[in-house]
Amino acid sequence: MTEILSLAGANLISPIILSFALGLLAALARSDLTIPEAVAKGMSIYLLFSIGFKGGVAVSAHGIDQTLVLALIAGLVLSFVLPLLAFGLLRVMTGLSAIDAAAVAAHYGSISIVTFVAATSVLNGRMISSEGYMVAVAAVMEAPAILSALWLVARSGSGEARMDPGLIRELLLNGSIVLLVGAFFIGAITGEKGFAEISAFIEAPFKGVLCLFLLDMGLIAGRGLRQSRGVLGMGAVGFAIAMPLVSAMIGLGIGALIGLSLGGVVLMMVLCASASYIAVPAAMRVALPEANPAVYLTLSLGVTFPFNLTLGIPLYLAIAQAVTGA
Amino acid sequence: MQTHIAKRVEIVIEAPLERRLTDALTAAGVTGYTVLPVLGGSGRSGQWSRDGQVGRAGMVSVVCLIKPERLDGLLDAIFAVVKKHIGVVSVTDAHVLRAERF
């Protein structure tokens, strides 16, 4: 317990978390602080390229093994299955309609790449290595949850899910996935030599850019919380904290079962525990327009994202250390 | 200078729907349209802002000019896309210089 509190304490006063807190507080206090859309998108492109490239370099150094295939399959299956669990919990814990519950469930089956990046940053800070291909697992886990959510809506007979070929193409060729996977392959092909050539760009400024990006995330989360006051009940907020804990435990079991390293297990827990707030909301606006965006965005970005960032990641690390004995 | 009567149709719609809307406009025979970024706003679904957004969030404005006799068909095509979504469709009278282009 002392170890968990110490980890959480150190995490809470890191520049990354404090930047997020600054954005959150500034938005709640109605400050006019904003990050221009183009800057935010530029930072997002930088972070995705950097994390993808570094993952590819790590794979080129350590090679491909059976665990990689198992991790990819596990990620795919988890992304399909976690929304079913989330939907069940939501129906028990909240009074949300089937459509709103399915839309929220899709977010919790998909992933937050920023939470993943923050977790890799925490692991690097503690000199804990992880499997580079976890980046590919993250990419695989982006979209399947959306299909599960649409199936849940169709099964409940409570509404019409709008699923066209254009949406499937948008999901699979979503810009984040293309960049992440593309950078991963560039890193895997060019290896250490390629990394040496551009490390000054993708390594040294990484944490600083992540701080500014999280400042922006804090601003968006704060604005969302301010505007959605009264939209969410205690049951929904409870779900947004309970679901990541349950999902992380499933990720822990799966990660340990397929033989991931300590860092890999933590990242699998984080991927399972995190909720999307970029790719899935856009897909939900197309496929389930009747679902209330204030509900799913506030839960994923306003509650689960800060929870994972501040307490979740150190907690998952401590639990993984205790379970794996590493 | 000689001007010709036209209808200016403006659709403010959620950004993820942009491509579906412009496809519908093209299918309805619109010869051109303009997509404009929208900074932010407020409506029945609450406030929103473009600031700091990373994904395809927020709204866009799609503007097109057409001959008055083609308005009804175009509005049907637009409605098929926007009926369940957040947004505003407005039609105003306009004058254009080169009628053959619309």
Short mmCIF file of C-alpha atoms in Angstrom, two decimals:
data_model
loop_
_atom_site.label_atom_id
_atom_site.label_comp_id
_atom_site.label_asym_id
_atom_site.label_seq_id
_atom_site.Cartn_x
_atom_site.Cartn_y
_atom_site.Cartn_z
CA MET A 1 0.00 0.00 0.00
CA THR A 2 2.83 2.39 0.90
CA GLU A 3 4.44 1.57 -2.43
CA ILE A 4 1.24 2.38 -4.32
CA LEU A 5 0.82 5.68 -2.47
CA SER A 6 4.46 6.58 -3.10
CA LEU A 7 4.10 5.82 -6.82
CA ALA A 8 0.85 7.76 -7.03
CA GLY A 9 2.38 10.69 -5.15
CA ALA A 10 5.40 10.84 -7.46
CA ASN A 11 3.09 10.56 -10.46
CA LEU A 12 0.83 13.36 -9.25
CA ILE A 13 3.65 15.90 -9.07
CA SER A 14 5.13 15.05 -12.47
CA PRO A 15 5.10 17.85 -15.09
CA ILE A 16 2.75 15.75 -17.25
CA ILE A 17 0.02 15.44 -14.61
CA LEU A 18 0.45 19.01 -13.38
CA SER A 19 0.06 20.26 -16.97
CA PHE A 20 -3.19 18.33 -17.25
CA ALA A 21 -4.33 19.74 -13.90
CA LEU A 22 -3.50 23.26 -15.07
CA GLY A 23 -5.66 22.84 -18.17
CA LEU A 24 -8.50 21.33 -16.14
CA LEU A 25 -8.47 24.09 -13.54
CA ALA A 26 -8.12 26.83 -16.17
CA ALA A 27 -11.19 25.54 -18.00
CA LEU A 28 -13.21 25.11 -14.81
CA ALA A 29 -12.28 28.68 -13.81
CA ARG A 30 -13.43 29.89 -17.26
CA SER A 31 -9.98 31.16 -18.25
CA ASP A 32 -9.60 32.14 -21.91
CA LEU A 33 -6.54 29.88 -22.21
CA THR A 34 -6.85 27.80 -25.40
CA ILE A 35 -4.61 25.70 -27.61
CA PRO A 36 -5.40 26.36 -31.29
CA GLU A 37 -6.87 23.37 -33.13
CA ALA A 38 -3.98 23.24 -35.61
CA VAL A 39 -1.40 23.18 -32.79
CA ALA A 40 -3.29 20.41 -30.98
CA LYS A 41 -3.47 18.34 -34.16
CA GLY A 42 0.23 18.98 -34.83
CA MET A 43 1.17 17.77 -31.34
CA SER A 44 -1.04 14.72 -31.74
CA ILE A 45 0.69 13.84 -35.03
CA TYR A 46 4.10 14.27 -33.38
CA LEU A 47 3.21 12.04 -30.41
CA LEU A 48 1.68 9.31 -32.57
CA PHE A 49 4.64 9.29 -34.95
CA SER A 50 7.13 9.25 -32.10
CA ILE A 51 5.48 6.46 -30.11
CA GLY A 52 4.87 4.38 -33.24
CA PHE A 53 8.42 4.82 -34.48
CA LYS A 54 9.99 3.94 -31.13
CA GLY A 55 7.80 0.84 -30.89
CA GLY A 56 8.97 -0.27 -34.33
CA VAL A 57 12.62 0.30 -33.39
CA ALA A 58 12.17 -1.83 -30.27
CA VAL A 59 10.68 -4.66 -32.37
CA SER A 60 13.57 -4.45 -34.85
CA ALA A 61 16.02 -4.78 -31.94
CA HIS A 62 14.30 -7.70 -30.19
CA GLY A 63 12.69 -9.47 -33.12
CA ILE A 64 9.23 -10.97 -33.54
CA ASP A 65 8.07 -13.82 -31.35
CA GLN A 66 4.96 -15.82 -30.56
CA THR A 67 3.99 -13.40 -27.80
CA LEU A 68 3.52 -10.66 -30.39
CA VAL A 69 0.87 -12.68 -32.23
CA LEU A 70 -0.82 -13.65 -28.96
CA ALA A 71 -0.81 -10.03 -27.77
CA LEU A 72 -2.40 -8.86 -31.03
CA ILE A 73 -5.10 -11.54 -30.84
CA ALA A 74 -5.71 -10.78 -27.16
CA GLY A 75 -6.05 -7.06 -27.93
CA LEU A 76 -8.51 -7.75 -30.73
CA VAL A 77 -10.66 -10.09 -28.62
CA LEU A 78 -10.59 -7.76 -25.60
CA SER A 79 -11.73 -4.82 -27.69
CA PHE A 80 -14.70 -6.86 -28.91
CA VAL A 81 -15.55 -8.24 -25.45
CA LEU A 82 -14.98 -5.30 -23.07
CA PRO A 83 -17.95 -3.31 -24.46
CA LEU A 84 -20.25 -6.22 -23.60
CA LEU A 85 -19.04 -6.10 -20.00
CA ALA A 86 -19.29 -2.30 -19.94
CA PHE A 87 -22.83 -2.43 -21.34
CA GLY A 88 -23.89 -4.91 -18.65
CA LEU A 89 -22.38 -2.77 -15.88
CA LEU A 90 -23.97 0.39 -17.25
CA ARG A 91 -27.41 -1.21 -17.36
CA VAL A 92 -27.00 -2.28 -13.72
CA MET A 93 -25.31 0.86 -12.34
CA THR A 94 -27.05 3.63 -14.31
CA GLY A 95 -30.37 4.57 -15.78
CA LEU A 96 -28.90 5.17 -19.22
CA SER A 97 -30.93 4.08 -22.25
CA ALA A 98 -29.68 1.12 -24.28
CA ILE A 99 -28.39 3.47 -27.01
CA ASP A 100 -26.48 5.71 -24.59
CA ALA A 101 -25.16 2.65 -22.74
CA ALA A 102 -23.96 1.07 -26.00
CA ALA A 103 -22.26 4.30 -27.08
CA VAL A 104 -20.48 4.57 -23.72
CA ALA A 105 -19.54 0.88 -23.91
CA ALA A 106 -17.86 1.45 -27.29
CA HIS A 107 -15.61 4.07 -25.70
CA TYR A 108 -14.54 1.69 -22.92
CA GLY A 109 -13.72 -1.15 -25.32
CA SER A 110 -11.53 1.12 -27.42
CA ILE A 111 -8.39 2.82 -26.14
CA SER A 112 -6.92 6.19 -25.29
CA ILE A 113 -3.57 6.52 -27.01
CA VAL A 114 -2.65 9.50 -24.79
CA THR A 115 -3.11 7.38 -21.67
CA PHE A 116 -0.93 4.75 -23.35
CA VAL A 117 1.74 7.38 -24.11
CA ALA A 118 1.59 8.67 -20.52
CA ALA A 119 2.01 5.10 -19.23
CA THR A 120 5.06 4.48 -21.45
CA SER A 121 6.48 7.74 -20.12
CA VAL A 122 5.99 6.54 -16.51
CA LEU A 123 7.60 3.18 -17.37
CA ASN A 124 10.56 4.86 -19.07
CA GLY A 125 10.98 7.13 -16.05
CA ARG A 126 11.33 4.02 -13.87
CA MET A 127 13.62 2.26 -16.36
CA ILE A 128 11.02 -0.47 -16.93
CA SER A 129 11.20 -1.80 -20.47
CA SER A 130 8.17 -3.00 -22.41
CA GLU A 131 7.48 -4.80 -25.66
CA GLY A 132 7.66 -2.35 -28.56
CA TYR A 133 4.82 -4.10 -30.35
CA MET A 134 2.34 -2.95 -27.70
CA VAL A 135 1.94 0.05 -30.02
CA ALA A 136 0.53 -2.34 -32.64
CA VAL A 137 -1.76 -3.86 -29.99
CA ALA A 138 -3.02 -0.33 -29.26
CA ALA A 139 -3.80 0.19 -32.95
CA VAL A 140 -5.64 -3.14 -33.15
CA MET A 141 -7.80 -2.19 -30.15
CA GLU A 142 -9.06 1.11 -31.60
CA ALA A 143 -12.00 -0.01 -33.72
CA PRO A 144 -13.56 -3.43 -32.85
CA ALA A 145 -15.43 -2.02 -29.84
CA ILE A 146 -17.49 0.15 -32.18
CA LEU A 147 -18.80 -2.96 -33.95
CA SER A 148 -19.69 -4.53 -30.59
CA ALA A 149 -21.62 -1.40 -29.60
CA LEU A 150 -23.59 -1.42 -32.85
CA TRP A 151 -24.38 -5.09 -32.32
CA LEU A 152 -25.62 -4.29 -28.80
CA VAL A 153 -27.97 -1.64 -30.17
CA ALA A 154 -29.28 -3.94 -32.90
CA ARG A 155 -29.80 -6.73 -30.35
CA SER A 156 -31.65 -4.49 -27.90
CA GLY A 157 -33.97 -3.35 -30.70
CA SER A 158 -33.92 0.16 -29.24
CA GLY A 159 -32.71 2.07 -32.24
CA GLU A 160 -31.18 2.05 -35.64
CA ALA A 161 -27.41 1.86 -35.98
CA ARG A 162 -26.15 3.52 -39.12
CA MET A 163 -23.40 1.28 -40.46
CA ASP A 164 -22.27 1.91 -44.01
CA PRO A 165 -19.14 0.86 -45.94
CA GLY A 166 -17.83 4.41 -45.56
CA LEU A 167 -17.84 4.08 -41.79
CA ILE A 168 -15.89 0.81 -41.87
CA ARG A 169 -13.29 2.42 -44.12
CA GLU A 170 -13.08 5.45 -41.83
CA LEU A 171 -12.60 3.18 -38.81
CA LEU A 172 -9.88 1.05 -40.37
CA LEU A 173 -8.11 3.95 -42.09
CA ASN A 174 -8.60 6.40 -39.24
CA GLY A 175 -5.71 8.90 -39.36
CA SER A 176 -4.43 7.95 -35.90
CA ILE A 177 -4.25 4.25 -36.80
CA VAL A 178 -2.56 4.92 -40.16
CA LEU A 179 0.05 7.18 -38.54
CA LEU A 180 0.69 4.90 -35.57
CA VAL A 181 1.00 1.73 -37.63
CA GLY A 182 2.90 3.51 -40.43
CA ALA A 183 5.44 4.99 -38.01
CA PHE A 184 5.72 1.58 -36.34
CA PHE A 185 6.70 -0.02 -39.65
CA ILE A 186 9.12 2.80 -40.48
CA GLY A 187 10.76 2.24 -37.09
CA ALA A 188 10.83 -1.54 -37.58
CA ILE A 189 12.38 -1.21 -41.06
CA THR A 190 14.97 1.45 -40.25
CA GLY A 191 15.81 0.16 -36.75
CA GLU A 192 18.48 1.66 -34.51
CA LYS A 193 20.16 3.41 -37.44
CA GLY A 194 16.95 5.22 -38.35
CA PHE A 195 16.36 6.06 -34.71
CA ALA A 196 19.83 7.58 -34.39
CA GLU A 197 19.10 9.80 -37.38
CA ILE A 198 15.94 11.37 -35.95
CA SER A 199 16.27 10.78 -32.20
CA ALA A 200 16.94 14.47 -31.56
CA PHE A 201 13.45 15.15 -32.92
CA ILE A 202 11.41 12.26 -31.56
CA GLU A 203 13.13 11.65 -28.21
CA ALA A 204 14.28 14.88 -26.53
CA PRO A 205 11.16 17.07 -27.05
CA PHE A 206 8.75 14.19 -26.38
CA LYS A 207 7.93 14.89 -22.73
CA GLY A 208 7.62 18.63 -23.30
CA VAL A 209 5.19 18.12 -26.17
CA LEU A 210 3.28 15.58 -24.07
CA CYS A 211 2.95 18.21 -21.31
CA LEU A 212 1.45 20.75 -23.72
CA PHE A 213 -0.82 18.10 -25.23
CA LEU A 214 -2.08 17.14 -21.79
CA LEU A 215 -2.63 20.82 -21.01
CA ASP A 216 -4.96 20.80 -24.01
CA MET A 217 -6.63 17.59 -22.85
CA GLY A 218 -7.16 19.20 -19.44
CA LEU A 219 -8.78 22.22 -21.09
CA ILE A 220 -11.12 20.03 -23.16
CA ALA A 221 -11.97 17.83 -20.16
CA GLY A 222 -12.62 20.90 -17.97
CA ARG A 223 -14.88 22.50 -20.58
CA GLY A 224 -16.77 19.22 -20.95
CA LEU A 225 -17.24 18.85 -17.19
CA ARG A 226 -18.43 22.45 -16.90
CA GLN A 227 -20.97 22.07 -19.67
CA SER A 228 -22.27 18.67 -18.66
CA ARG A 229 -23.10 19.56 -15.07
CA GLY A 230 -26.27 17.70 -14.15
CA VAL A 231 -26.07 15.29 -17.11
CA LEU A 232 -24.42 12.46 -15.19
CA GLY A 233 -25.63 10.67 -12.09
CA MET A 234 -23.47 9.10 -9.38
CA GLY A 235 -23.97 5.68 -10.94
CA ALA A 236 -22.43 6.83 -14.23
CA VAL A 237 -19.48 8.45 -12.47
CA GLY A 238 -19.04 5.29 -10.39
CA PHE A 239 -19.02 3.25 -13.60
CA ALA A 240 -16.33 5.51 -15.11
CA ILE A 241 -14.05 4.64 -12.19
CA ALA A 242 -15.07 1.00 -11.65
CA MET A 243 -14.89 -0.02 -15.31
CA PRO A 244 -11.19 0.84 -15.80
CA LEU A 245 -10.33 -1.07 -12.62
CA VAL A 246 -12.23 -4.17 -13.78
CA SER A 247 -10.79 -3.92 -17.30
CA ALA A 248 -7.27 -3.45 -15.96
CA MET A 249 -7.59 -6.65 -13.94
CA ILE A 250 -8.67 -8.51 -17.08
CA GLY A 251 -5.70 -6.99 -18.92
CA LEU A 252 -3.44 -8.09 -16.07
CA GLY A 253 -4.64 -11.67 -16.31
CA ILE A 254 -4.36 -11.81 -20.09
CA GLY A 255 -0.98 -10.06 -20.15
CA ALA A 256 0.49 -12.41 -17.54
CA LEU A 257 -1.06 -15.44 -19.28
CA ILE A 258 0.54 -14.73 -22.64
CA GLY A 259 3.91 -14.02 -21.04
CA LEU A 260 4.35 -10.27 -21.42
CA SER A 261 7.08 -8.53 -19.44
CA LEU A 262 6.19 -6.31 -16.47
CA GLY A 263 6.12 -3.24 -18.73
CA GLY A 264 4.04 -5.10 -21.31
CA VAL A 265 1.53 -6.23 -18.67
CA VAL A 266 1.17 -2.65 -17.39
CA LEU A 267 0.58 -1.38 -20.92
CA MET A 268 -2.00 -4.13 -21.57
CA MET A 269 -3.76 -3.09 -18.33
CA VAL A 270 -3.68 0.55 -19.43
CA LEU A 271 -5.03 -0.27 -22.89
CA CYS A 272 -7.90 -2.23 -21.35
CA ALA A 273 -8.57 0.43 -18.71
CA SER A 274 -8.48 3.47 -20.98
CA ALA A 275 -11.45 4.85 -22.88
CA SER A 276 -11.41 6.48 -26.29
CA TYR A 277 -12.30 10.14 -26.73
CA ILE A 278 -11.06 10.82 -30.26
CA ALA A 279 -11.85 8.01 -32.71
CA VAL A 280 -14.96 6.52 -31.11
CA PRO A 281 -16.89 9.78 -30.48
CA ALA A 282 -16.59 10.66 -34.19
CA ALA A 283 -17.77 7.15 -35.16
CA MET A 284 -20.67 7.35 -32.70
CA ARG A 285 -21.86 10.65 -34.18
CA VAL A 286 -22.18 8.88 -37.52
CA ALA A 287 -23.43 5.46 -36.40
CA LEU A 288 -25.50 6.31 -33.32
CA PRO A 289 -26.57 9.95 -33.66
CA GLU A 290 -29.32 9.49 -31.03
CA ALA A 291 -26.73 8.78 -28.33
CA ASN A 292 -25.96 11.79 -26.15
CA PRO A 293 -22.34 12.92 -26.72
CA ALA A 294 -22.34 14.81 -23.40
CA VAL A 295 -22.67 11.46 -21.60
CA TYR A 296 -19.97 9.45 -23.35
CA LEU A 297 -17.47 12.28 -23.75
CA THR A 298 -17.77 13.41 -20.14
CA LEU A 299 -17.37 9.88 -18.82
CA SER A 300 -14.36 8.98 -20.97
CA LEU A 301 -12.55 12.31 -21.02
CA GLY A 302 -13.84 13.99 -17.89
CA VAL A 303 -13.73 11.08 -15.44
CA THR A 304 -11.86 7.99 -16.69
CA PHE A 305 -9.00 9.80 -18.43
CA PRO A 306 -8.02 11.90 -15.36
CA PHE A 307 -8.50 8.87 -13.12
CA ASN A 308 -6.17 6.72 -15.20
CA LEU A 309 -3.65 9.50 -15.58
CA THR A 310 -3.38 10.35 -11.89
CA LEU A 311 -4.17 7.21 -9.88
CA GLY A 312 -4.77 4.43 -12.40
CA ILE A 313 -1.35 4.14 -14.01
CA PRO A 314 0.62 4.00 -10.71
CA LEU A 315 -1.97 1.61 -9.31
CA TYR A 316 -1.76 -0.72 -12.32
CA LEU A 317 2.04 -0.62 -12.12
CA ALA A 318 2.05 -1.50 -8.43
CA ILE A 319 -0.45 -4.34 -8.91
CA ALA A 320 1.47 -5.71 -11.90
CA GLN A 321 4.71 -5.61 -9.89
CA ALA A 322 3.06 -7.45 -7.03
CA VAL A 323 1.51 -10.10 -9.28
CA THR A 324 4.45 -10.71 -11.62
CA GLY A 325 7.02 -10.35 -8.83
CA ALA A 326 9.23 -8.26 -11.14
CA MET B 1 -24.18 44.44 -64.41
CA GLN B 2 -26.71 41.68 -65.09
CA THR B 3 -27.28 39.37 -62.10
CA HIS B 4 -29.36 36.18 -61.79
CA ILE B 5 -31.44 34.89 -58.90
CA ALA B 6 -30.07 31.86 -57.06
CA LYS B 7 -30.56 30.12 -53.73
CA ARG B 8 -27.77 29.97 -51.20
CA VAL B 9 -28.02 26.87 -49.02
CA GLU B 10 -25.91 26.71 -45.87
CA ILE B 11 -25.64 23.58 -43.79
CA VAL B 12 -23.88 23.69 -40.42
CA ILE B 13 -23.28 20.06 -39.54
CA GLU B 14 -21.11 17.85 -37.31
CA ALA B 15 -17.63 17.43 -38.78
CA PRO B 16 -17.79 13.59 -38.97
CA LEU B 17 -20.75 13.97 -41.37
CA GLU B 18 -18.98 16.32 -43.76
CA ARG B 19 -18.00 13.77 -46.39
CA ARG B 20 -21.44 12.13 -46.37
CA LEU B 21 -23.06 15.50 -46.90
CA THR B 22 -20.77 16.60 -49.72
CA ASP B 23 -21.28 13.18 -51.39
CA ALA B 24 -25.05 13.73 -51.18
CA LEU B 25 -24.71 17.24 -52.63
CA THR B 26 -22.66 15.91 -55.54
CA ALA B 27 -25.15 13.08 -56.13
CA ALA B 28 -27.96 15.66 -56.16
CA GLY B 29 -26.25 17.47 -59.00
CA VAL B 30 -24.65 20.38 -57.15
CA THR B 31 -21.79 21.63 -59.29
CA GLY B 32 -19.79 23.15 -56.47
CA TYR B 33 -19.76 23.79 -52.74
CA THR B 34 -17.52 25.41 -50.15
CA VAL B 35 -16.62 23.88 -46.78
CA LEU B 36 -15.83 26.43 -44.09
CA PRO B 37 -14.40 25.86 -40.61
CA VAL B 38 -16.61 27.03 -37.77
CA LEU B 39 -14.91 28.35 -34.64
CA GLY B 40 -17.55 27.43 -32.10
CA GLY B 41 -21.09 28.08 -31.07
CA SER B 42 -24.04 27.15 -28.96
CA GLY B 43 -27.36 25.50 -29.63
CA ARG B 44 -29.90 23.01 -28.30
CA SER B 45 -27.09 20.47 -27.78
CA GLY B 46 -24.97 22.87 -25.70
CA GLN B 47 -21.81 24.83 -26.37
CA TRP B 48 -18.91 23.64 -28.46
CA SER B 49 -15.58 25.04 -29.61
CA ARG B 50 -13.01 24.13 -32.21
CA ASP B 51 -10.15 25.05 -29.87
CA GLY B 52 -7.80 22.24 -29.04
CA GLN B 53 -9.81 19.52 -30.78
CA VAL B 54 -7.76 16.64 -32.13
CA GLY B 55 -10.22 14.29 -33.81
CA ARG B 56 -13.01 15.09 -36.20
CA ALA B 57 -14.95 16.99 -33.60
CA GLY B 58 -16.95 20.19 -33.81
CA MET B 59 -18.93 21.51 -36.73
CA VAL B 60 -18.33 22.59 -40.31
CA SER B 61 -20.32 24.86 -42.57
CA VAL B 62 -21.07 23.71 -46.13
CA VAL B 63 -22.32 26.36 -48.53
CA CYS B 64 -23.65 25.91 -52.05
CA LEU B 65 -25.47 28.05 -54.60
CA ILE B 66 -28.10 26.55 -56.92
CA LYS B 67 -30.84 27.57 -59.32
CA PRO B 68 -34.17 28.11 -57.47
CA GLU B 69 -35.97 25.34 -59.38
CA ARG B 70 -33.53 22.74 -58.05
CA LEU B 71 -33.96 23.69 -54.41
CA ASP B 72 -36.56 21.10 -53.37
CA GLY B 73 -34.59 18.13 -54.70
CA LEU B 74 -31.46 19.39 -53.02
CA LEU B 75 -33.17 19.88 -49.66
CA ASP B 76 -34.50 16.29 -49.82
CA ALA B 77 -30.95 15.03 -50.38
CA ILE B 78 -29.61 17.15 -47.53
CA PHE B 79 -32.37 16.10 -45.16
CA ALA B 80 -31.62 12.42 -45.76
CA VAL B 81 -28.15 13.04 -44.28
CA VAL B 82 -28.85 15.53 -41.51
CA LYS B 83 -32.25 14.50 -40.15
CA LYS B 84 -30.90 12.73 -37.05
CA HIS B 85 -27.93 14.99 -36.45
CA ILE B 86 -27.08 18.22 -34.73
CA GLY B 87 -27.00 21.13 -37.16
CA VAL B 88 -28.79 23.91 -38.99
CA VAL B 89 -29.96 24.11 -42.61
CA SER B 90 -30.82 27.54 -43.96
CA VAL B 91 -31.79 28.88 -47.39
CA THR B 92 -31.37 32.50 -48.44
CA ASP B 93 -31.94 34.40 -51.66
CA ALA B 94 -28.80 35.33 -53.54
CA HIS B 95 -27.73 36.89 -56.80
CA VAL B 96 -24.98 35.47 -58.99
CA LEU B 97 -23.21 36.87 -62.01
CA ARG B 98 -22.80 33.69 -64.06
CA ALA B 99 -26.04 31.68 -63.91
CA GLU B 100 -24.76 28.89 -66.14
CA ARG B 101 -22.33 27.82 -63.40
CA PHE B 102 -25.08 26.81 -60.96
#
